[in-house]
Structure formats: structure tokens, C-alpha cells
CSV table of C-alpha atoms and ligand atoms in Angstrom, one decimal:
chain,number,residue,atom,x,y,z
X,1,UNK,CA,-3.6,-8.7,-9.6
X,2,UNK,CA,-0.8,-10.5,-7.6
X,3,UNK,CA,1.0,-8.7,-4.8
X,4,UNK,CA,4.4,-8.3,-7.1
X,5,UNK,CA,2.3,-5.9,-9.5
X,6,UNK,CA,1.6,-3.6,-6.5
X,7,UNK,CA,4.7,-1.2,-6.6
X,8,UNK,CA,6.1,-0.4,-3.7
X,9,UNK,CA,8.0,2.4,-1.8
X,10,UNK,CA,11.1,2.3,0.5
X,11,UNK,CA,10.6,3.3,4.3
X,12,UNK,CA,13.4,4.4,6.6
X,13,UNK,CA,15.6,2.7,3.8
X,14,UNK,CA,15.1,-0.6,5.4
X,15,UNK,CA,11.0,-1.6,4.6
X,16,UNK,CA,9.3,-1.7,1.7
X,17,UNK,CA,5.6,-0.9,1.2
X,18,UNK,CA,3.3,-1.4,-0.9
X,19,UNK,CA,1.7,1.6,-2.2
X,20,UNK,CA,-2.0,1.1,-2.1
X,21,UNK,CA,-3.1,0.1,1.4
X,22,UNK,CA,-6.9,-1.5,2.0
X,23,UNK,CA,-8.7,1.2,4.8
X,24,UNK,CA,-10.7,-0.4,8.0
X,25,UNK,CA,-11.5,3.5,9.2
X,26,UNK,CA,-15.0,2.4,9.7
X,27,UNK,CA,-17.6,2.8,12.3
X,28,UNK,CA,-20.4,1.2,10.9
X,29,UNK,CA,-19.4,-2.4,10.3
X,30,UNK,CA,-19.5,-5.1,12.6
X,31,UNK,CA,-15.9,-6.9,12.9
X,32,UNK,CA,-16.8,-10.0,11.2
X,33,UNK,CA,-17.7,-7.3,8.0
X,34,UNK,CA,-14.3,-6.2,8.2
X,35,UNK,CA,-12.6,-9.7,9.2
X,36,UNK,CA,-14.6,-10.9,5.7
X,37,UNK,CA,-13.8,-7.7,4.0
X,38,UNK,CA,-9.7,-8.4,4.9
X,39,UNK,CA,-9.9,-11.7,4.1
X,40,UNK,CA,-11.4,-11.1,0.5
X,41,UNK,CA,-8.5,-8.3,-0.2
X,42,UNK,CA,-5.8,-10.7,0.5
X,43,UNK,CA,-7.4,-13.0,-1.7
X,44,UNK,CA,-7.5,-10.2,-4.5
X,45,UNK,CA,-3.9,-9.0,-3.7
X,46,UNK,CA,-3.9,-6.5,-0.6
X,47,UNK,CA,-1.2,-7.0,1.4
X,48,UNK,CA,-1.1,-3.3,3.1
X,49,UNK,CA,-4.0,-2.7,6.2
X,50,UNK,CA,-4.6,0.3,7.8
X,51,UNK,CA,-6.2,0.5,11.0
X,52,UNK,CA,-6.7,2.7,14.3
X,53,UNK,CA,-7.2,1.9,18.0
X,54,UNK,CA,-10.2,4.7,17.4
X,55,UNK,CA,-11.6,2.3,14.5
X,56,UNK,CA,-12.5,-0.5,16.7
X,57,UNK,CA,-11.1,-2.4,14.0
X,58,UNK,CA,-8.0,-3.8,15.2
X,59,UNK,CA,-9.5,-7.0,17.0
X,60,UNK,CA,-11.1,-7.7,13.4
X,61,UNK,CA,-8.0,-7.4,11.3
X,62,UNK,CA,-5.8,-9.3,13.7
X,63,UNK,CA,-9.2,-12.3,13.0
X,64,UNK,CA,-8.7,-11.9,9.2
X,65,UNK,CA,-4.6,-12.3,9.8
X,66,UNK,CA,-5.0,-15.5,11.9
X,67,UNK,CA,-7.4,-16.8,9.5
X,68,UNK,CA,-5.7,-16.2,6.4
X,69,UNK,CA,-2.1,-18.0,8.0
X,70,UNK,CA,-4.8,-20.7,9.1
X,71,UNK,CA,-5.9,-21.0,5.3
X,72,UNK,CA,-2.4,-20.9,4.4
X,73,UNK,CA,-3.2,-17.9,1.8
X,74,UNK,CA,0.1,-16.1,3.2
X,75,UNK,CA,2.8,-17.9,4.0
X,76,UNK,CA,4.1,-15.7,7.2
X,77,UNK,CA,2.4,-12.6,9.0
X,78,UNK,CA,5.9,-10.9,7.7
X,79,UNK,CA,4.5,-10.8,3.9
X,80,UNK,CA,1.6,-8.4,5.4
X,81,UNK,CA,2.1,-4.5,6.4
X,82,UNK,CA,0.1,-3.1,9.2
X,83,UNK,CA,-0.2,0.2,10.5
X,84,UNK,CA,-2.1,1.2,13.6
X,85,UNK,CA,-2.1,5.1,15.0
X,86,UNK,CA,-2.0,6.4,19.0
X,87,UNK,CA,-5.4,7.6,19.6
X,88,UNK,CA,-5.2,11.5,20.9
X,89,UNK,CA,-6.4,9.8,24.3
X,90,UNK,CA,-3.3,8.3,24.5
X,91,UNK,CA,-1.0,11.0,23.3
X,92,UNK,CA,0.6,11.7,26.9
X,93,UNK,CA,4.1,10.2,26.9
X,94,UNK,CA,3.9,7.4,29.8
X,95,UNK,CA,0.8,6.2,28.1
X,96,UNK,CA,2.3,5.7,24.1
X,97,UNK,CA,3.7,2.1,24.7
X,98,UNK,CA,1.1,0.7,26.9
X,99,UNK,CA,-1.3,2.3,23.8
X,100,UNK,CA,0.4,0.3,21.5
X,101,UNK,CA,1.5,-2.9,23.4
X,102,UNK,CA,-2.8,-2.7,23.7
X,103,UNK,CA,-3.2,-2.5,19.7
X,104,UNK,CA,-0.4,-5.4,19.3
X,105,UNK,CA,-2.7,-7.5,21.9
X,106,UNK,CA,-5.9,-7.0,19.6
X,107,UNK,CA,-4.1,-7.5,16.5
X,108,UNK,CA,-2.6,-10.4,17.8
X,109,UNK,CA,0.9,-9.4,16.4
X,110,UNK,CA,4.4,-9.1,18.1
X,111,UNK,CA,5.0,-6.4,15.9
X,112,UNK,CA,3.7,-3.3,13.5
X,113,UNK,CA,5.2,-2.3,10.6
X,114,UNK,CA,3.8,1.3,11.0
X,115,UNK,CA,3.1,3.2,14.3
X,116,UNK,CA,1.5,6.7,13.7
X,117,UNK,CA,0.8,9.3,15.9
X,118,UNK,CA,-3.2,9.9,14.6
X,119,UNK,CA,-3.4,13.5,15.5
X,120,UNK,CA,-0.9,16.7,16.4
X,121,UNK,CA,-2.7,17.1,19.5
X,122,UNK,CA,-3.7,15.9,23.2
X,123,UNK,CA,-7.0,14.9,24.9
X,124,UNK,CA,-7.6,16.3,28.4
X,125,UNK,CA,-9.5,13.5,29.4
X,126,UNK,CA,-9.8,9.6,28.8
X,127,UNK,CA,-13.0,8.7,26.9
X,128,UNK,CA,-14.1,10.7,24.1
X,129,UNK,CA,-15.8,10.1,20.8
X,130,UNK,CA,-13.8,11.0,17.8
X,131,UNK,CA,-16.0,14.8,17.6
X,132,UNK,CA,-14.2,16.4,21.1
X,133,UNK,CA,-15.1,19.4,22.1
X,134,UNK,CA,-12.9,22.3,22.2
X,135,UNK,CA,-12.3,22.1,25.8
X,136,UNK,CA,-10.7,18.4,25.8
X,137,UNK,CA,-8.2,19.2,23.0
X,138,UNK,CA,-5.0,20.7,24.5
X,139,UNK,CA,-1.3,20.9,22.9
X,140,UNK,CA,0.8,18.0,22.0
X,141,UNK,CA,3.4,17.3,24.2
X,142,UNK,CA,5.4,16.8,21.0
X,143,UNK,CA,9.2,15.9,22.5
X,144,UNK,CA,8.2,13.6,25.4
X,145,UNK,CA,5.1,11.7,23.2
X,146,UNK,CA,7.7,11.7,20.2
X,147,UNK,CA,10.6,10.0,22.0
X,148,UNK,CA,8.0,7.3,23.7
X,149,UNK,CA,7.2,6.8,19.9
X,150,UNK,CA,10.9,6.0,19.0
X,151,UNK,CA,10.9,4.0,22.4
X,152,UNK,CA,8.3,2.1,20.3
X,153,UNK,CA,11.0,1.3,17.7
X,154,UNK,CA,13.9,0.9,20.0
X,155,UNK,CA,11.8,-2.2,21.7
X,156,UNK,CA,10.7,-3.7,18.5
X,157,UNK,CA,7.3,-2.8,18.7
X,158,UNK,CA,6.9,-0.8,15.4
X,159,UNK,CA,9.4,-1.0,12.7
X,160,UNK,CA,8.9,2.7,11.7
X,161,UNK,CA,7.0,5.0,13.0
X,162,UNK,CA,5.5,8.3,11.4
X,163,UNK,CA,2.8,10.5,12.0
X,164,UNK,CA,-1.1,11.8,10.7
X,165,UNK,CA,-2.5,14.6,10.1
X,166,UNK,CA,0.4,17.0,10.8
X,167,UNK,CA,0.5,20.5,9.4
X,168,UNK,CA,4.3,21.6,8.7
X,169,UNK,CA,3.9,23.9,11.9
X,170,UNK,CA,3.9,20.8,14.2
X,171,UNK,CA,6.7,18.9,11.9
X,172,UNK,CA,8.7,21.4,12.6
X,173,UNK,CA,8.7,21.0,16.2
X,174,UNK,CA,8.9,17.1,16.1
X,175,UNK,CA,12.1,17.6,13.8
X,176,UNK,CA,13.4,19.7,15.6
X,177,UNK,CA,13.0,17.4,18.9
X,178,UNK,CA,13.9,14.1,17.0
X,179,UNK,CA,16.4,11.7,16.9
X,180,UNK,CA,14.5,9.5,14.7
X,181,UNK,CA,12.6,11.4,12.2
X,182,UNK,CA,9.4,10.2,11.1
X,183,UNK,CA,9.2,8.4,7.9
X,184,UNK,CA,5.8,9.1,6.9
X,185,UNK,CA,2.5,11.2,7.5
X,186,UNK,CA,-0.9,10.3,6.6
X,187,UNK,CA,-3.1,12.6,5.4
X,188,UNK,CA,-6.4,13.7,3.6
X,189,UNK,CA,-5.0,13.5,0.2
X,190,UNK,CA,-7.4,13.9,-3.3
X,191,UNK,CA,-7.7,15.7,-5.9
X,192,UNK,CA,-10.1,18.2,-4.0
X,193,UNK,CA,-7.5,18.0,-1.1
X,194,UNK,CA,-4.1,18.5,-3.3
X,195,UNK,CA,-2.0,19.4,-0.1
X,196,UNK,CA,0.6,21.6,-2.4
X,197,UNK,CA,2.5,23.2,-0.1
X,198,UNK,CA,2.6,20.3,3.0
X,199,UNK,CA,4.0,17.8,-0.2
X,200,UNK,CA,6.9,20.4,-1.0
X,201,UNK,CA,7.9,20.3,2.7
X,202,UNK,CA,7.3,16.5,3.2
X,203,UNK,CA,9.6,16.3,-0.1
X,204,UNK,CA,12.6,18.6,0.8
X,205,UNK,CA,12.6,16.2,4.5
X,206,UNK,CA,12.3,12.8,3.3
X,207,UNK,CA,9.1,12.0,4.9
X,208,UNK,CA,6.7,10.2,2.5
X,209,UNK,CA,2.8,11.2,2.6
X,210,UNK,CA,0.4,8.6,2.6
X,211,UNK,CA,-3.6,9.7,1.4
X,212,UNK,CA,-6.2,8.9,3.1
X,213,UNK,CA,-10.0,9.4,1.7
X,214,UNK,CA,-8.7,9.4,-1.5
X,215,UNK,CA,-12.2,9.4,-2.7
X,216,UNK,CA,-13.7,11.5,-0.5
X,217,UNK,CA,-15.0,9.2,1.9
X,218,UNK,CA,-18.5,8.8,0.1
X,219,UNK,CA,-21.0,7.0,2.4
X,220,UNK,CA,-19.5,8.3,5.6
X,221,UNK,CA,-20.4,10.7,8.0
X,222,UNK,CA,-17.3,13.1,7.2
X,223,UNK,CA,-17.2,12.2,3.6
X,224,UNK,CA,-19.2,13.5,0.2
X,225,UNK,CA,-19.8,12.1,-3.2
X,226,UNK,CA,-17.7,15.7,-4.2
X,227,UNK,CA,-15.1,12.9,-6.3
X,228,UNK,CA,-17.0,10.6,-7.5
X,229,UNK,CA,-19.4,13.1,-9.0
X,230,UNK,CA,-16.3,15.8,-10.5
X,231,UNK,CA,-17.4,16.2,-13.9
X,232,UNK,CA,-13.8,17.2,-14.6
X,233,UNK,CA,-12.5,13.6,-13.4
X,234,UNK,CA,-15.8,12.0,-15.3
X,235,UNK,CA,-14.5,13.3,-18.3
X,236,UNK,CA,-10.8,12.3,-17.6
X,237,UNK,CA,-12.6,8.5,-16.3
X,238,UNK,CA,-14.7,8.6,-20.1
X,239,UNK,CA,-11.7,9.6,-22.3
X,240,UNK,CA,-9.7,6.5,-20.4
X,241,UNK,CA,-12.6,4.0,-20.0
X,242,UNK,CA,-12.1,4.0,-16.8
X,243,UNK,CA,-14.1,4.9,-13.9
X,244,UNK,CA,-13.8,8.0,-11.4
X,245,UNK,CA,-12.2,6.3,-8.6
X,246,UNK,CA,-9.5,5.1,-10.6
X,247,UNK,CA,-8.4,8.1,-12.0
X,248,UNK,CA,-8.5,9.8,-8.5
X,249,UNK,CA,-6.1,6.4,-7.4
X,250,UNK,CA,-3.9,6.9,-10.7
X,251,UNK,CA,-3.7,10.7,-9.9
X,252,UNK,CA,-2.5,10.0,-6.2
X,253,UNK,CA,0.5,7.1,-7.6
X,254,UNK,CA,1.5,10.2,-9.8
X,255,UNK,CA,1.8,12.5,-7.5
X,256,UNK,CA,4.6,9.5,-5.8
X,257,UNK,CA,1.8,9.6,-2.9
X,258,UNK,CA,1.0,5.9,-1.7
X,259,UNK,CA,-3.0,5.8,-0.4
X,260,UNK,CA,-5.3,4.1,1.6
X,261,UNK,CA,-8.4,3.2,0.1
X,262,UNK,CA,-11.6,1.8,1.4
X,263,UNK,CA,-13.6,-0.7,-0.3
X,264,UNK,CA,-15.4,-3.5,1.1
X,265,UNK,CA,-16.5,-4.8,-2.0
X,266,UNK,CA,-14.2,-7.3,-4.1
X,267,UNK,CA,-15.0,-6.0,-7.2
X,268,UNK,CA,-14.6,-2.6,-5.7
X,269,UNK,CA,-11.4,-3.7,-4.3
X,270,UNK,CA,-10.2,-5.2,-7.2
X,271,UNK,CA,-10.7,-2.0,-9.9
X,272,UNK,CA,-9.0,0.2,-7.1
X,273,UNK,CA,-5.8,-2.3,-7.7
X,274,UNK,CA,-6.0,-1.7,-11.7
X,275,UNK,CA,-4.1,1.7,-11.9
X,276,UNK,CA,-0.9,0.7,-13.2
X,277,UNK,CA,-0.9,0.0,-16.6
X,278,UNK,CA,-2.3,3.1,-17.8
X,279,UNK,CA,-1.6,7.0,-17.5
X,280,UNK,CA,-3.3,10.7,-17.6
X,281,UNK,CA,-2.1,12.7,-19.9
X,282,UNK,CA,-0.4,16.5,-19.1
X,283,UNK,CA,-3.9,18.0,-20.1
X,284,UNK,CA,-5.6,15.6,-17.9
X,285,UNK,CA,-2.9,16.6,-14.8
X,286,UNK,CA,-3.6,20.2,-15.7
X,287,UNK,CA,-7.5,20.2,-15.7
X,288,UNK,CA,-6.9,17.9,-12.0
X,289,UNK,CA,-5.3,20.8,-10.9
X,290,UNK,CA,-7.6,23.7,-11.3
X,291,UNK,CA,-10.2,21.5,-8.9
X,292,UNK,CA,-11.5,23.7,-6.3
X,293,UNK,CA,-10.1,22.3,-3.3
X,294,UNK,CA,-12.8,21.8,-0.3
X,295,UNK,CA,-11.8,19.9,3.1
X,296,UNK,CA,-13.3,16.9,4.6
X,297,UNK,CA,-15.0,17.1,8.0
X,298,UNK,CA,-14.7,21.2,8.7
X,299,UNK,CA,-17.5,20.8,11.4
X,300,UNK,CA,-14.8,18.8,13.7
X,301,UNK,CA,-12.8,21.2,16.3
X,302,UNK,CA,-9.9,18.8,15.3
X,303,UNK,CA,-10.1,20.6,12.1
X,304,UNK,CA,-7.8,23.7,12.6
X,305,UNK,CA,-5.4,22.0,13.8
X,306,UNK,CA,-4.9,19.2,11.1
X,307,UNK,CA,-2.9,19.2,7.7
M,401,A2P,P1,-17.6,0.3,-0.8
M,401,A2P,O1,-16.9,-0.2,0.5
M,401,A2P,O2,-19.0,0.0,-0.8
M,401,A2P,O3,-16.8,0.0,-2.0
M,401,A2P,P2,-12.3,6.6,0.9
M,401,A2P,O4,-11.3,5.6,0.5
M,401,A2P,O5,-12.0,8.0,0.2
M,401,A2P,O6,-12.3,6.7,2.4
M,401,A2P,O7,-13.7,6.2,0.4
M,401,A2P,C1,-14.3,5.0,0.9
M,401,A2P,C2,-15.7,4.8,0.2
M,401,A2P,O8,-15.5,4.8,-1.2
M,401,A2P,C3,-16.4,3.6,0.6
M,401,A2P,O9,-17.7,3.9,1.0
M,401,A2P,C4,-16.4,2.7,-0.6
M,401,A2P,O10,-17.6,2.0,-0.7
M,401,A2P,C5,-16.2,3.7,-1.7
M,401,A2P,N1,-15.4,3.1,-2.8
M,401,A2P,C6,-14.2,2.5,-2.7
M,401,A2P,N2,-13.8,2.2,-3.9
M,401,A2P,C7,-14.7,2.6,-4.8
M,401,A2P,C8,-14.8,2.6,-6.2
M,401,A2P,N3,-13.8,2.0,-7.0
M,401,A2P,N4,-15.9,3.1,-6.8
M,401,A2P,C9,-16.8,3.7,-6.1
M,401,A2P,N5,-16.8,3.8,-4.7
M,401,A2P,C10,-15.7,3.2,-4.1
């Protein structure tokens, strides 16, 4: 599928992105993996890369970009739309541009199209693994990190900037503090994780959500095979001849929910692209939405305070 089939949403009313983004939240894989793996989704029609400084991918995606301009298989870095998030690490306000002037450095880009904020909260100390304990995780300075993060724009640095993993509690102190609000937040999105009542407040304020695990994460650490094995969405997959992850995809486009999802396999990659030219029916919607709904990753203390 060529990039023009991928339909794509309009951010702070000046950017336009496409709504399926390829994942690179990976700690497994050694960068030339991912740099193979990015190279291979361009070639199927990705044009949309998420990344993290905590991922240790960023150095690998900014390979697969200087490659593919190399190859000539984009014409100009500005057909592509990267995101990047502030590790919590970094979420003191004297240390958010330096955090991402580092990111741009290892992507090897002048600019992102997305900054995010990865987590509503602060690290006490420098170097720790993505499972903190309690003791390192203290309150987010959320006016002085949030104006460094529209100093971010101001400079050029990010073209829009947005947040992860907030819980309407903490949007309501950043829009309260803002001048520029943000224009997205990524979260765990699926139909196990429906996030009802943090969509309805997104909604009424303008500020898009973005899914990530939208498959649960099989194969991870964090993640289950809970999706992929749902014999409600097995059912819905058989009655379409389609398969699981696709419907779970399809179900996240018609909620108006853009995703990230994580494939490193081209066939894989490709079959997560093929979601638009079909639909669920209302009785499909409705048996999606009596799911139980079970969260990712409960064991990490950064659980109660994400959305
Ligand atoms: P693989 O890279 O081998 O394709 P999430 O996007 O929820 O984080 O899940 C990512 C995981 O889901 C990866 O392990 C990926 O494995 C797997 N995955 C991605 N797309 C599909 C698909 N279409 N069918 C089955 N598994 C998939």
C-alpha cells in the first residue's frame, strides 16, 4: 500500500499525520534489527516512526533515515514523521532541551515532528532502568518542564509537542499552566484497554490520542497474547477473513484513534497497513465493547500514576 492510502489526521492545524505509525519500543533488538526493520516499512509504506530516548532506538532510526535518502526511496527527510519522548530522567525543566537537542543528535535530524513528554512524572536521580522504584519517582514539575517543552517548539526543535501516558488529573494541571496546549497523548490503547472516559476528555479539548500496544505487546516483557488470543475478536477476524490484529488496528481507526504498532516482520508490517477497505459491523463494535478491560504492565510503580 502506498503512503497516499494511509489516512491521515491534522495536528495543531498545521501537520498532517499519518495515522498508523511503525513502533521501535524495543529492548531486545540490536540497532541494525531495527535500522533493517525501518528500512523494510518504508519500502512497504510507513512513513510515521515512533521512538524514545529510553528505547535505545533513536541512533538506529536516524541509520534507517540516512539510508533510505541515500537509496533515494524518499525524496526528503520532510516526507517522514518522527516522534521521540523526554525520558522521566530528564523531566526537570533546565534539562528538556539539552534532552532533546541529544535525541536530534542520534537521530541525526534538525527537527522532530513530535516531542512527547513520556511520563506524568519526575525521576529523583539520573540513571534508572525503565522499572524505578518508588523512591526515585517524585511529582512532575508540570509548569516549568511544560514551558521548556514549548521552548522546544519556539526554537524549531519539535513542530508539535504532546504528551504520554497522562491521566486527565495531570492534563488538567498542564492546561491549566499552558500557553501551547498539547496536541496529542499517547497511550495504552486496545480493545482490552478502551480508555472511555480519558477519550471523552481528550475529545471535548482537542488533543488527539495516539494507541500504543494496540495488540497487547505479545512477545514483550510487559505485554500478553490477551488480543491476539480474544475469542470474541477471533470470531469478529473469522466472519471478516481477516486476522486478529487487524481487527484490533480497524477497531482503533474507528474509534478516530491513530496507533503505533510494532512489527518487525514485512509481511507482518504489511497486513497491519490493510485496514482500510473494510469495516466491523455495530454488532461487532458492540461485542468489542463488553471485553473485560485488563492493563498492561500493573507490576511497574509507574503504573498508578499512568492513563
Ligand atoms: P513481530 O515483530 O514478530 O511481528 P504492540 O504493537 O501491541 O506493541 O505489539 C507488538 C508485537 O505484536 C510484536 O511482538 C509483533 O511481533 C506482534 N505483531 C505485530 N503485528 C502483528 C500481526 N499482524 N499479527 C501478529 N502479531 C503481530
Amino acid at each position: 500500500m502506498s503512503r497516499n492510502k494511509t489516512p491521515t489526521v491534522s495536528l495543531s492545524g498545521h501537520q498532517s499525520m499519518p495515522m498508523i505509525g511503525l513502533g521501535t519500543g524495543d529492548f531486545q533488538s540490536s540497532g541494525e534489527t531495527v535500522k533493517t526493520a525501518v528500512i523494510e516499512a518504508i519500502k512497504v509504506g510507513y512513513r510515521h516512526f515512533d521512538t524514545a530516548s529510553v528505547y535505545g532506538t533513536e541512533n538506529a532510526l536516524g541509520e534507517a533515515i540516512e539510508e533510505v535518502l541515500r537509496l533515494g526511496l524518499i525524496g526528503s527527510r520532510d516526507e517522514l514523521f518522527i516522534t521521540t519522548k523526554l525520558w522521566f530522567t530528564d523531566c526537570h525543566s533546565e534539562r528538556v532541551v539539552p534532552a532533546l537537542q541529544k535525541s536530534l543528535g542520534l537521530l541525526k535530524l534538525e527537527y522532530l515532528d513530535l516531542y512527547l513528554i513520556h511520563l506524568p512524572v519526575s525521576s529523583k536521580s539520573e540513571s534508572i532502568g525503565i522499572y524505578p522504584s518508588k523512591d526515585n519517582i517524585e511529582p512532575l514539575d508540570v509548569k516549568g518542564v511544560w514551558a521548556a517543552m514549548e521552548e522546544c517548539k519556539k526554537l524549531g526543535l519539535a513542530k508539535s509537542i504532546g504528551v504520554s501516558n497522562f491521566p486527565v488529573k495531570t492534563l488538567e494541571s498542564l492546561l491549566s499552566a499552558a500557553t501551547i496546549p498539547p496536541c496529542l497523548n499517547q497511550v495504552e490503547m486496545n480493545p482490552t484497554c478502551q480508555q472511555k472516559e480519558l477519550r471523552e476528555y481528550c475529545k471535548e479539548r482537542g488533543i488527539l490520542i495516539t494507541a500504543y500496544s494496540p495488540l497487547g505487546a505479545p512477545g514483550t516483557r510487559w505485554g500478553n497474547n490477551r488480543i491476539l488470543d480474544n475469542e470474541i475478536l477471533i470470531d469478529i477476524a473469522k466472519s471478516h477473513g481477516k486476522s486478529v490484529a487487524q481487527v484490533a488496528l480497524r477497531w482503533l481507526y474507528e474509534q478516530g484513534v491513530s496507533f503505533i504498532a510494532k512489527s518487525y516482520n514485512k509481511e507482518r508490517m504489511k497486513q497491519n497497513l490493510e485496514i482500510f477497505d473494510w469495516s466491523l459491523t455495530e454488532h461487532d463494535l458492540e461485542k468489542i465493547s463488553q471485553i473485560k478491560q485488563i492493563r498492561l504492565n500493573q507490576e511497574n510503580p509507574l503504573f498508578e500514576y499512568v492513563a
